[in-house]
Coordinates of C-alpha atoms and ligand atoms in Angstrom, one line a residue:
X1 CA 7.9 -8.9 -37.2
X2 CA 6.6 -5.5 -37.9
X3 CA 8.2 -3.1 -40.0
X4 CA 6.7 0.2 -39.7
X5 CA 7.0 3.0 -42.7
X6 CA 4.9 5.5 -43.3
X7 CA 1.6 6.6 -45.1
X8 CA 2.0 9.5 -47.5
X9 CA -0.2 10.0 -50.0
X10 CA -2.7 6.9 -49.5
X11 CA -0.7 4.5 -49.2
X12 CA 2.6 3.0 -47.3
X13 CA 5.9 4.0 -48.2
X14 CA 9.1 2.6 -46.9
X15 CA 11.0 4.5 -44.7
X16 CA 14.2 6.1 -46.5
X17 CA 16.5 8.1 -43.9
X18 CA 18.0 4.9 -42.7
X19 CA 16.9 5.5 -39.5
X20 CA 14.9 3.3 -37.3
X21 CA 13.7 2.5 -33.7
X22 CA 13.2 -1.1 -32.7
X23 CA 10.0 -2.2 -31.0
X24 CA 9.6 -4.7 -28.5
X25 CA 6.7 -6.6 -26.9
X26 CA 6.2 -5.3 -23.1
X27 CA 4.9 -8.4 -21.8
X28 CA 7.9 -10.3 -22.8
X29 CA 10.8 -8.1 -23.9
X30 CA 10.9 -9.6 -27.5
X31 CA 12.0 -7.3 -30.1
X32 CA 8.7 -7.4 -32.5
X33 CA 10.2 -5.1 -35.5
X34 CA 10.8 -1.7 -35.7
X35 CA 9.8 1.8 -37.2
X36 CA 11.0 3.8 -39.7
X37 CA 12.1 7.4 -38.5
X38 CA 11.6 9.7 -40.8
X39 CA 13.9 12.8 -41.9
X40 CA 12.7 16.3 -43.0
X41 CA 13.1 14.7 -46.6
X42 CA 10.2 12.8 -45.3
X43 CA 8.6 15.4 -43.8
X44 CA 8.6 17.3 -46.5
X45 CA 7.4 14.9 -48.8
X46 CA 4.4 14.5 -46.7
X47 CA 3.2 17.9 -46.8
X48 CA 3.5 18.1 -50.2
X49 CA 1.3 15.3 -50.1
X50 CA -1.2 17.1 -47.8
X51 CA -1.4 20.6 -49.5
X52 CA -2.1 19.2 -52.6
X53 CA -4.7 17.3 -51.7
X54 CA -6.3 19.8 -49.5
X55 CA -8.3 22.5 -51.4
X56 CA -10.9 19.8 -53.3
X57 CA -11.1 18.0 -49.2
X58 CA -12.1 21.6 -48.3
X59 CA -14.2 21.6 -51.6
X60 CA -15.7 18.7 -50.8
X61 CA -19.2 19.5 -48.9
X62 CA -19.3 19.2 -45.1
X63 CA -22.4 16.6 -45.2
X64 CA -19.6 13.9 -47.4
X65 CA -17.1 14.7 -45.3
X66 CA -19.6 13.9 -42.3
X67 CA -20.4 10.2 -44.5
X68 CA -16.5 9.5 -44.8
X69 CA -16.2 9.7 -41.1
X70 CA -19.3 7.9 -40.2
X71 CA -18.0 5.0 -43.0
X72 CA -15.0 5.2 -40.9
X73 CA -17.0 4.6 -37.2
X74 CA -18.6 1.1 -39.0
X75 CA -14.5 0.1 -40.2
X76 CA -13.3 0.5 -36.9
X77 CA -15.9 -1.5 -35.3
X78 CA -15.6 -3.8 -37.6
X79 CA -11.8 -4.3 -36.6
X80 CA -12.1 -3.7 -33.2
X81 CA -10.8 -7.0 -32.2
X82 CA -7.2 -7.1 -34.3
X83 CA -7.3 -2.8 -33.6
X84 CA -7.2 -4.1 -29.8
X85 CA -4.9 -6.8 -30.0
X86 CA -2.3 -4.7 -32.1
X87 CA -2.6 -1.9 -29.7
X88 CA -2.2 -3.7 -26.4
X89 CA 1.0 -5.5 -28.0
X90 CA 2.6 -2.3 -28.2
X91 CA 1.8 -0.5 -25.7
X92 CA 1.5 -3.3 -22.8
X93 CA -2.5 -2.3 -21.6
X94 CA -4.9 -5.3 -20.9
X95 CA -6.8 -5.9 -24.2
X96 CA -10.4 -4.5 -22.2
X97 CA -8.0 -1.3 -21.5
X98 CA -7.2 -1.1 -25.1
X99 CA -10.6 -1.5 -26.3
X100 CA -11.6 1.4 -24.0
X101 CA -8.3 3.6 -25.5
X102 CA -9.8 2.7 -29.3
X103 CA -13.3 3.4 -28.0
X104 CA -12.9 6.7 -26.8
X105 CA -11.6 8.2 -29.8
X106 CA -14.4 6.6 -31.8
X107 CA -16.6 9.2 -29.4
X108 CA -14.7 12.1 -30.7
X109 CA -15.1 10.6 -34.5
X110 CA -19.0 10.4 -33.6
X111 CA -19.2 13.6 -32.5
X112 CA -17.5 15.4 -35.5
X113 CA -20.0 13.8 -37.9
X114 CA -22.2 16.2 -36.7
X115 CA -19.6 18.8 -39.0
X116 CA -22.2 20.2 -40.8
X117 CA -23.9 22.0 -38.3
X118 CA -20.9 22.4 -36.0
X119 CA -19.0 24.7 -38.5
X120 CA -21.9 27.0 -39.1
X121 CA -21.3 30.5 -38.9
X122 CA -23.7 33.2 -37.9
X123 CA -25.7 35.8 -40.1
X124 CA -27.5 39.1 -39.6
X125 CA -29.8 40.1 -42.1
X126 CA -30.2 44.0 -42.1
X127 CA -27.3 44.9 -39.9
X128 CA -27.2 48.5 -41.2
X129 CA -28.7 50.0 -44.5
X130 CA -29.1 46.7 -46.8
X131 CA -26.1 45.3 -45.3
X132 CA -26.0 42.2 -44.0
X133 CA -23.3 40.6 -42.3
X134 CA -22.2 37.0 -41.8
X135 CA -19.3 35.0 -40.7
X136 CA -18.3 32.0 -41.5
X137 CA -15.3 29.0 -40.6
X138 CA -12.4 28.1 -43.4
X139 CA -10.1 25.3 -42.4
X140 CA -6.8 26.6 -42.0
X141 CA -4.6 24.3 -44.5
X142 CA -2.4 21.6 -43.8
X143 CA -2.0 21.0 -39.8
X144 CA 0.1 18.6 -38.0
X145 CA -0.7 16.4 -34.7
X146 CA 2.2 14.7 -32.7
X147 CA 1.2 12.2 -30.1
X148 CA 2.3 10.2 -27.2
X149 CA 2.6 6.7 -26.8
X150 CA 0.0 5.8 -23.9
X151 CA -3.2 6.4 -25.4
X152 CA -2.1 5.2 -29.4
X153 CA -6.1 4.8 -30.3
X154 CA -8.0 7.8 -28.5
X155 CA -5.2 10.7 -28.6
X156 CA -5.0 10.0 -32.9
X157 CA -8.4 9.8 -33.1
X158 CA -9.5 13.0 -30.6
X159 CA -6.9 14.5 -32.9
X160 CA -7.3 13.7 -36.3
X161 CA -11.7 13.5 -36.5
X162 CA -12.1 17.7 -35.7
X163 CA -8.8 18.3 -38.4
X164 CA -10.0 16.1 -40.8
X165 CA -13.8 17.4 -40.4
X166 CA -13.4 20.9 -40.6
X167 CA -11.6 20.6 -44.4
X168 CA -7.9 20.3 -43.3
X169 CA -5.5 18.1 -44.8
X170 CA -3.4 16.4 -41.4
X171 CA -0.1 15.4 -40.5
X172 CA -0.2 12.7 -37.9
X173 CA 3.6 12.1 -35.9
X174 CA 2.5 9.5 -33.4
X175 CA 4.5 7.9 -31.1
X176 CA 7.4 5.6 -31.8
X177 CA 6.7 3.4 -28.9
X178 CA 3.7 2.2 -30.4
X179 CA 2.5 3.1 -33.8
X180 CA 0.6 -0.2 -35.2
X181 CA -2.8 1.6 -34.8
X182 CA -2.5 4.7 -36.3
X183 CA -1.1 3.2 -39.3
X184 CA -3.9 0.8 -39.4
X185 CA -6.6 3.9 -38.6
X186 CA -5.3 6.0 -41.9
X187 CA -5.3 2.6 -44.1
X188 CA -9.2 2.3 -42.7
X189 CA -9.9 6.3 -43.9
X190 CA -8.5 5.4 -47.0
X191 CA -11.0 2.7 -46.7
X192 CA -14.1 5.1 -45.9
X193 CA -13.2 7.2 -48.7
X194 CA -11.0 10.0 -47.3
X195 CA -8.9 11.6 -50.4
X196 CA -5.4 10.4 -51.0
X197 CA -2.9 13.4 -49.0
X198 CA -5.7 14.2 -46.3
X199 CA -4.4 12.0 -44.1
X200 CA -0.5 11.2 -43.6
X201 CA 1.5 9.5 -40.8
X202 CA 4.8 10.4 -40.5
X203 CA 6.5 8.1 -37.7
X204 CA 9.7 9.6 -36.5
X205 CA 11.0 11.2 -33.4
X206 CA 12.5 14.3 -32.6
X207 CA 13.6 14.9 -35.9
X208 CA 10.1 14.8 -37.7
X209 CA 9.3 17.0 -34.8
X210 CA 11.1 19.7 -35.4
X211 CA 10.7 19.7 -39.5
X212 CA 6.8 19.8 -38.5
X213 CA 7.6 23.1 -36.0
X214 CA 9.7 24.6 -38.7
X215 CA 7.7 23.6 -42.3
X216 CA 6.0 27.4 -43.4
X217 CA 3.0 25.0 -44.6
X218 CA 2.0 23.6 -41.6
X219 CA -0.4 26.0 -39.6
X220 CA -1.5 24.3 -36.6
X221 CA 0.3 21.7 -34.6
X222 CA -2.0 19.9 -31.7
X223 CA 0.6 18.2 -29.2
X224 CA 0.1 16.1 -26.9
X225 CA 3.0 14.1 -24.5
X226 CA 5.2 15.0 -21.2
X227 CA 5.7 19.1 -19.9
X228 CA 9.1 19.3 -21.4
X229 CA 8.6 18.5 -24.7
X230 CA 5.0 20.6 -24.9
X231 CA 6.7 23.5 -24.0
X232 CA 9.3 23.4 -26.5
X233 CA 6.7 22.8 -29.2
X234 CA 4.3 25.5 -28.1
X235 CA 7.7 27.6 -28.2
X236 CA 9.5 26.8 -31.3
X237 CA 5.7 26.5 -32.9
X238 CA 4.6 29.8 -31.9
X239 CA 7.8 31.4 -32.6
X240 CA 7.4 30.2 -36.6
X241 CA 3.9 32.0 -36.5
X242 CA 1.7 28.5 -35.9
X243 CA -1.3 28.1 -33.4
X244 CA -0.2 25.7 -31.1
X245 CA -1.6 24.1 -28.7
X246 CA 0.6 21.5 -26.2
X247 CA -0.8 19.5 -23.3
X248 CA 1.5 18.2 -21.1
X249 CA 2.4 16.0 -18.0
X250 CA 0.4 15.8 -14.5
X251 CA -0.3 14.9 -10.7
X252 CA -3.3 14.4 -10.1
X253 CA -4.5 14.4 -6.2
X254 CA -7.3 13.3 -5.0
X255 CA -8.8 14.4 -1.4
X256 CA -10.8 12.0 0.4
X257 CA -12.6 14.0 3.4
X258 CA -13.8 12.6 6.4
X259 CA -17.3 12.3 5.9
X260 CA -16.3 10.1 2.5
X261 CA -17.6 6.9 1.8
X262 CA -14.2 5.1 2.6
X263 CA -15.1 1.9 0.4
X264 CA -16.3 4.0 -2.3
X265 CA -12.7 5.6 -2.4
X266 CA -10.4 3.0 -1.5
X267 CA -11.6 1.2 -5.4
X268 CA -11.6 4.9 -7.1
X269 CA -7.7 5.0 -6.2
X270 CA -7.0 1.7 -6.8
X271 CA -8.7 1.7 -10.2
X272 CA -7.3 5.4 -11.0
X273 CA -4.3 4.9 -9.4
X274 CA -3.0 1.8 -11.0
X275 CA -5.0 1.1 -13.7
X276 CA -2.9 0.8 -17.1
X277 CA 0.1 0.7 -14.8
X278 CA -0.7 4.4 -13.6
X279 CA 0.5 5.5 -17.7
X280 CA -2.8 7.9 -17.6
X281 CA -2.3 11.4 -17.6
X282 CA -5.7 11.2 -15.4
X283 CA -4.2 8.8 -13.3
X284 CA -4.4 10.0 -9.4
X285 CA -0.8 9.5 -8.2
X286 CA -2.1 11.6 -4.8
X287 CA -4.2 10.6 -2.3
X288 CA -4.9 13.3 0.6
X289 CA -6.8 11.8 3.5
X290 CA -8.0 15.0 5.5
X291 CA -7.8 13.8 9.3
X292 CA -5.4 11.7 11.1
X293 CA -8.4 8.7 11.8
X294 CA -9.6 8.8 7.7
X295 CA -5.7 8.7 7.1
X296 CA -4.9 5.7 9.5
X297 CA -7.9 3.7 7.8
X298 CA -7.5 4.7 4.3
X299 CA -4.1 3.2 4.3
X300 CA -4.9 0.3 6.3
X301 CA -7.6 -0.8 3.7
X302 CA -5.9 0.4 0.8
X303 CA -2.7 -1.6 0.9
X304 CA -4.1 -5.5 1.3
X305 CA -5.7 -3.8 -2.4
X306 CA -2.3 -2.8 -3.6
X307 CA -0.5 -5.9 -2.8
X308 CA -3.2 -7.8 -4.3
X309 CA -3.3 -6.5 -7.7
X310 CA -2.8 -9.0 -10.8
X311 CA -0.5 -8.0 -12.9
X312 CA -0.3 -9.8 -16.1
X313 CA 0.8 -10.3 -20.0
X314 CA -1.1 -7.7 -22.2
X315 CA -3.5 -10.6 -23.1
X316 CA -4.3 -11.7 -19.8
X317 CA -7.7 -10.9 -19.4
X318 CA -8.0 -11.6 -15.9
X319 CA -5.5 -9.0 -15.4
X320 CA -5.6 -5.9 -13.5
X321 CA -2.7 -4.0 -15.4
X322 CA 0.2 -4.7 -17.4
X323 CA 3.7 -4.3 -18.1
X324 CA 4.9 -0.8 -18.3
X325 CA 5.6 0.5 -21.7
X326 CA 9.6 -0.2 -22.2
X327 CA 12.5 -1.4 -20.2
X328 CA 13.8 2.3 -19.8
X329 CA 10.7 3.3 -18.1
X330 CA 10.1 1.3 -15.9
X331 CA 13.9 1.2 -14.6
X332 CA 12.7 5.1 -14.1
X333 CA 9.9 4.6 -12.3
X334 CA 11.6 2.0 -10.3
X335 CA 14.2 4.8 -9.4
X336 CA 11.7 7.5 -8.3
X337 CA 10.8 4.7 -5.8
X338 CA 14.1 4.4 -4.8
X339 CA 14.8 8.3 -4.5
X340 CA 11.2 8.2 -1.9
X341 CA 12.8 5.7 0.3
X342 CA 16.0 7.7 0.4
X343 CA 13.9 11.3 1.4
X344 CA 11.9 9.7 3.8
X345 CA 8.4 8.5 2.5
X346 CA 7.2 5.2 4.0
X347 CA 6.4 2.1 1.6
X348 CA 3.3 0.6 2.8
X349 CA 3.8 -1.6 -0.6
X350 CA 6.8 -2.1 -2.2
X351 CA 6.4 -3.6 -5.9
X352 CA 9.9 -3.3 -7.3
X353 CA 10.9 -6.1 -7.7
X354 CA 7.7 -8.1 -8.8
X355 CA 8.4 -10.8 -11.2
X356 CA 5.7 -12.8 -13.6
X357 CA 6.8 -16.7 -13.5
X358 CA 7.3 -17.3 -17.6
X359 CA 7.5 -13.7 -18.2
X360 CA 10.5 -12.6 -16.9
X361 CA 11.7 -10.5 -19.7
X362 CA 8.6 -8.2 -19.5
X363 CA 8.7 -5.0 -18.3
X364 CA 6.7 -5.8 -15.1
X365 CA 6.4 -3.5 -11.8
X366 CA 3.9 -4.5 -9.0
X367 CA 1.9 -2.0 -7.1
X368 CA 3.5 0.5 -4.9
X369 CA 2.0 3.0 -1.9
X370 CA 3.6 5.5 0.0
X371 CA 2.4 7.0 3.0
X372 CA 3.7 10.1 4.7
X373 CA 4.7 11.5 1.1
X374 CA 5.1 15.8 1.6
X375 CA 5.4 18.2 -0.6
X376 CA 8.7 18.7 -0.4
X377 CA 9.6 15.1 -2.0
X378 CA 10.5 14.3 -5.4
X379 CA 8.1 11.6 -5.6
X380 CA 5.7 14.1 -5.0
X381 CA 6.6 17.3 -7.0
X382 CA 7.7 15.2 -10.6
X383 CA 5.1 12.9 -12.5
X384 CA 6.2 9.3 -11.9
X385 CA 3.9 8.1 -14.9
X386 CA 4.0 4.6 -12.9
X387 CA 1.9 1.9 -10.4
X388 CA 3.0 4.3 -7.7
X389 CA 0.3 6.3 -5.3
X390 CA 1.4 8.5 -2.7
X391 CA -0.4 9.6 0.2
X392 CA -0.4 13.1 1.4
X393 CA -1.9 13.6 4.7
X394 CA -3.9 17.1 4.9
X395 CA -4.7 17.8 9.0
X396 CA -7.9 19.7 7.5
X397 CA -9.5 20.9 4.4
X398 CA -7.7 24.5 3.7
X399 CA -4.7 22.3 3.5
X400 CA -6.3 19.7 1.1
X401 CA -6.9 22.3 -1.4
X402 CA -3.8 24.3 -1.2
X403 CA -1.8 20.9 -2.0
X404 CA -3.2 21.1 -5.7
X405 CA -3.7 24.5 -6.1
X406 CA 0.2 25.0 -5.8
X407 CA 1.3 22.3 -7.2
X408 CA 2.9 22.8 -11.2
X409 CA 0.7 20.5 -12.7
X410 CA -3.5 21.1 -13.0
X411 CA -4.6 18.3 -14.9
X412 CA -6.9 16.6 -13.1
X413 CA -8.5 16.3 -9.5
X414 CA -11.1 14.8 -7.3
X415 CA -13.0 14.9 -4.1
X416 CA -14.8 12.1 -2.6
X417 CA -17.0 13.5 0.6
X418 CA -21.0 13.2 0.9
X419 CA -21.1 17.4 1.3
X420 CA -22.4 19.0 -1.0
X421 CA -21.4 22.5 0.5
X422 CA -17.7 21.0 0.6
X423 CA -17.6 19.5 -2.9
X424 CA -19.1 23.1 -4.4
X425 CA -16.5 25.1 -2.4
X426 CA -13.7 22.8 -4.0
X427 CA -14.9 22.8 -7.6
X428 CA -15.1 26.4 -7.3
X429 CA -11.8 27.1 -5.9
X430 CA -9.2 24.2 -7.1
X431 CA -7.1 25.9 -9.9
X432 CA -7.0 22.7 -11.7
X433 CA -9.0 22.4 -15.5
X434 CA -10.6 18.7 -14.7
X435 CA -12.2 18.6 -11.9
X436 CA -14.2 15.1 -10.4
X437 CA -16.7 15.2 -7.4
X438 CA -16.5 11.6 -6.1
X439 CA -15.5 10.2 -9.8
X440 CA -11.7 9.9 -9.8
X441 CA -10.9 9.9 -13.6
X442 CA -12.6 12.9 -14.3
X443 CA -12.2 12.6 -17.8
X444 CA -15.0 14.9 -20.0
X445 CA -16.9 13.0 -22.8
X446 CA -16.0 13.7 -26.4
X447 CA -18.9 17.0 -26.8
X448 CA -16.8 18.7 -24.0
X449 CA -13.5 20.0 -24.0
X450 CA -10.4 18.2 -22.5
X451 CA -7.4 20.1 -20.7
X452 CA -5.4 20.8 -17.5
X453 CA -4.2 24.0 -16.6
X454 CA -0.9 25.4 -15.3
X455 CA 1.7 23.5 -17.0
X456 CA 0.1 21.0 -17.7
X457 CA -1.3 22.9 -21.0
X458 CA 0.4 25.8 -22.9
X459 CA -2.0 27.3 -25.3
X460 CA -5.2 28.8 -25.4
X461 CA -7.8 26.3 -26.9
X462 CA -9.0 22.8 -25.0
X463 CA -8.9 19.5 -26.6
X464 CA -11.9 18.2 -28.6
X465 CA -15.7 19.1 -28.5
X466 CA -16.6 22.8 -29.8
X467 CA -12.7 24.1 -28.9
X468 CA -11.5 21.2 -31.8
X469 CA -13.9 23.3 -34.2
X470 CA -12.3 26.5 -33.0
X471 CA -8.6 25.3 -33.3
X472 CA -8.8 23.8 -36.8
X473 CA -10.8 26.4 -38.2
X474 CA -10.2 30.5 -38.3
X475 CA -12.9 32.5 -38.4
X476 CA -14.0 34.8 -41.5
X477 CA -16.2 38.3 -41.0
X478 CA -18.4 39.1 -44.3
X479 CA -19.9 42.5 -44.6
X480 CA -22.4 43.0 -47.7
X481 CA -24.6 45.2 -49.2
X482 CA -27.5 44.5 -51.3
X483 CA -28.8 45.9 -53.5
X484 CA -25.4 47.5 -54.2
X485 CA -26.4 50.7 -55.5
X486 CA -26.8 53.4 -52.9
X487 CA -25.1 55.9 -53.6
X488 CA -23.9 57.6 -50.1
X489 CA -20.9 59.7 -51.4
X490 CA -17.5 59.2 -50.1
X491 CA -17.5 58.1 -46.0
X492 CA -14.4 59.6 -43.8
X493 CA -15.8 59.0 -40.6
X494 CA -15.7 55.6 -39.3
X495 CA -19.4 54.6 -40.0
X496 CA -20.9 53.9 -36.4
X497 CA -24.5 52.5 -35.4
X498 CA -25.8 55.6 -34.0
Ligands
NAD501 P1 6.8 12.3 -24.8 O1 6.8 13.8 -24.4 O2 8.1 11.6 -24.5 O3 6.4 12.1 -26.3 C1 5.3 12.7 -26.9 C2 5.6 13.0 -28.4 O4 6.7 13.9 -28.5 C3 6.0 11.7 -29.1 O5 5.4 11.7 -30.4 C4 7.5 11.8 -29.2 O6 8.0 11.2 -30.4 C5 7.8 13.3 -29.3 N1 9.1 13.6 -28.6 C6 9.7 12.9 -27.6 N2 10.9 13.5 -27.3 C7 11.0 14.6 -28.1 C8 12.0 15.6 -28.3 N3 13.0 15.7 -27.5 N4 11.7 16.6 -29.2 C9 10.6 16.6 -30.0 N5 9.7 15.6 -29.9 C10 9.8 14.7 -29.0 O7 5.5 11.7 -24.0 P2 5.2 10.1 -23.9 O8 6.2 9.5 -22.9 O9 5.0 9.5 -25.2 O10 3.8 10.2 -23.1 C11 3.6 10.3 -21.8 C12 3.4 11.8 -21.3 O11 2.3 12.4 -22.0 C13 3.1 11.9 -19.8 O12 3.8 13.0 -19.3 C14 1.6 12.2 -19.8 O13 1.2 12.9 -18.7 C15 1.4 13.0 -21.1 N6 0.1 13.0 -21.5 C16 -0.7 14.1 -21.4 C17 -2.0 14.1 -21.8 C18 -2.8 15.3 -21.6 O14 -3.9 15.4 -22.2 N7 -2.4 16.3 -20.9 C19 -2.6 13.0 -22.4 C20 -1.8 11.8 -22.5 C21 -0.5 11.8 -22.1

């Protein structure tokens, strides 16, 4: 049985508020231990932890800092296996899925080894008489990440590599559903080298949240989890004077036009529809044929797919997906099933009340499709966050594109057609920040930036790549003059370039 605490100050400490939150094995409903949940004592404790130890990180030159990190990349491959298996335990993904979860963090780790010349500033030699001028990136202090529970490898990771690199000192909150991993990934930095108090990970829930929004040390916080809870952090964050940025929840459609290779799409949106049980923020839970004949066949081949999916234990490699991550969620996506049915959306496939012989205390839910789904419908407006697609029928492609563009949610999108004037018009005009041209889960690689727009993000800055640089670091202007004896006489005019 697991029993989660929390690393403060290099190593694991018990948890002392008394508080706790039990986790249990998806695939079979098992209780498998429990986390601590830590109060602002905690908290506190943890940041004291962080600024002391973050001036000699900051110190310590950008080329070691690089080597801990790259120390780090050989740990983690060399744990990959029990990293996997721990993860998919606790989260319910197929151990292939969870390998894929660790290994896209590792990208963003690789790509912030190259720290040395990714926080260079800029310099102008001569920029008026003897003056130079040249700016330069300080990390901002101690900075805080919370996280949620469906990517418990990348998310950390994608958070933690760009904090850590640029000189901060980081407070990691991740989620209490599944926090084996990034426990394990702070005892492997340790491992690498990083500094005692650089790294801490505070396991908690709401409570740790909000000592995190409030604590006057903490100067960043990078969120990421459902719309609700973004926005209050990007609110109560902001309003105690941190930069914040919050990514939130999403619907992702994606509009297959008439001239699309049908094949082609019919896997993308079984893959990217169901696919870690649909728990992907890039997940597409809308499909929008355009064209009554495209519509008729696109359902017609897609649900023998659907009801055909393998849906097994977390260790099952021959599985497609899953369980779903806890009892309580999938009871709620089971109910936004119910509440189509009741406004009038037609279930092609209807995988409520799948069971897995030997399993049947798992939190299990087969594949579901819905045809006829408008925009009216709850299924369609809310994120399900579940094996459950939806399809949308446009009449043309004006219609296709307005179904995203007003929708709350700009996360992600797709288009699957074979015209090229068609896809450029959509990427163009789709208000929507990820944006795939026959690739469903347009997810960008670790040297780009990640993030949806609309409410599915509140803030400014993107995820990783060069924005990660920009949101851990603040910028610092230096104006010099050398040799620094010309004598000009007192200045009362604003000196210009004339
Ligand atoms: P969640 O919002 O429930 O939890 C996220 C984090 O917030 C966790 O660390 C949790 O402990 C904390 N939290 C939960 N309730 C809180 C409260 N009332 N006050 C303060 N903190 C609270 O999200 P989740 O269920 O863990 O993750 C799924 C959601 O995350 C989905 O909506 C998904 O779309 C979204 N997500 C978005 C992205 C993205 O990049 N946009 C990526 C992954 C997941």
């Amino acid at each position: 049985m697991a029993d989660y605490g929390h690393f403060i100050g290099g190593k694991i400490v018990v948890g002392t508020s008394g508080r706790f939150a039990e986790l249990v094995n998806p695939s079979t409903g098992a209780p498998q231990g429990r986390v601590a949940l830590a109060s602002r004592a905690e908290l506190n404790q943890a940041v004291e932890n962080a600024r002391a130890a973050q001036p000699g990180w900051a110190a310590t030159n950008p080329q070691r800092r690089a080597r801990v990190l790259l120390k780090f990349l050989d740990l983690i491959a060399r744990d990959m296996g029990a990293l996997s298996s721990l993860l998919s335990s606790e989260h319910g993904k197929t151990i292939p899925d969870a390998v894929g979860d660790i290994q896209r963090g590792v990208e963003a780790v690789e790509f912030y080894c190259g720290i040395p010349h990714l926080m260079k500033g800029e310099f102008t030699e001569g920029a008026g008489p003897a003056i130079d001028m040249y700016s330069m990136r300080q990390p901002l202090g101690v900075v805080a990440s919370i996280t949620p529970f469906n990517f418990p490898g990348m998310i950390p990771l994608q958070k933690l590599a760009p904090a850590i690199a640029c000189g901060n000192a980081c407070i990691l909150k991740p989620s209490e559903r599944d926090p084996g991993v990034p426990m394990r990934l702070a005892e492997l930095l340790m491992e690498a080298g990083l500094p005692a108090g650089v790294l801490n990970v505070v396991n908690g829930d709401k409570e740790a949240v909000d000592a995190i929004l409030d604590h006057p040390t903490i100067k960043a916080v990078g969120f990421i989890g459902s719309t609700p809870i973004a926005e209050y952090v990007f609110t109560r964050g902001t309003a105690n004077g941190k930069r914040v940025q919050a990514f939130g929840g999403a619907k992702n459609h994606m509009i297959i036009m008439p001239d699309a290779d049908l094949d082609q799409a019919v896997d993308a949106l079984v893959g990217a529809g169901y696919g870690s049980a649909g728990e992907r923020c890039m997940a597409i839970s809308v499909a929008v044929p355009v064209g009554q004949k495209i519509a008729d066949a696109l359902v017609e081949k897609l649900a023998p797919r659907v009801e055909s999916l393998k849906i097994g234990p977390a260790n099952d490699p021959s599985a497609d997906f899953g369980p779903m991550v806890t009892r309580a969620h999938r009871d709620k996506v089971r109910g936004y099933v119910d509440q189509g049915v009741k406004e009038g959306a037609k279930l092609v496939v209807d995988g409520r009340d799948f069971r897995l012989q030997g399993y049947e205390g798992g939190f299990y839910m087969g594949g579901c499709l819905f045809d006829h789904v408008t925009s009216d419908m709850t299924i369609y407006k809310e994120e399900i966050f579940g094996p459950v697609l939806s399809v949308v029928r446009a009449k043309d492609y004006d219609e296709a594109l307005r179904l995203p563009n007003e929708h709350e949610y700009g996360n992600g999108v797709a288009i699957f057609t074979r015209d090229g004037d068609t896809a450029r018009d959509f990427t163009s005009k789709v208000d929507v920040g990820m944006v795939g041209v026959n690739v469903p889960i347009p997810v960008p690689l670790a040297y780009y930036t990640f993030g949806g727009w609309k409410r599915s993000s509140f803030g400014d800055l993107n995820n990783h790549g060069p924005d990660g640089i920009r949101f851990y670091t603040k910028t610092k202007t230096v104006t010099s003059r050398w040799p620094s004896g010309t004598k000009e006489g007192a200045e009362f005019v604003i000196p210009t370039m004339k």
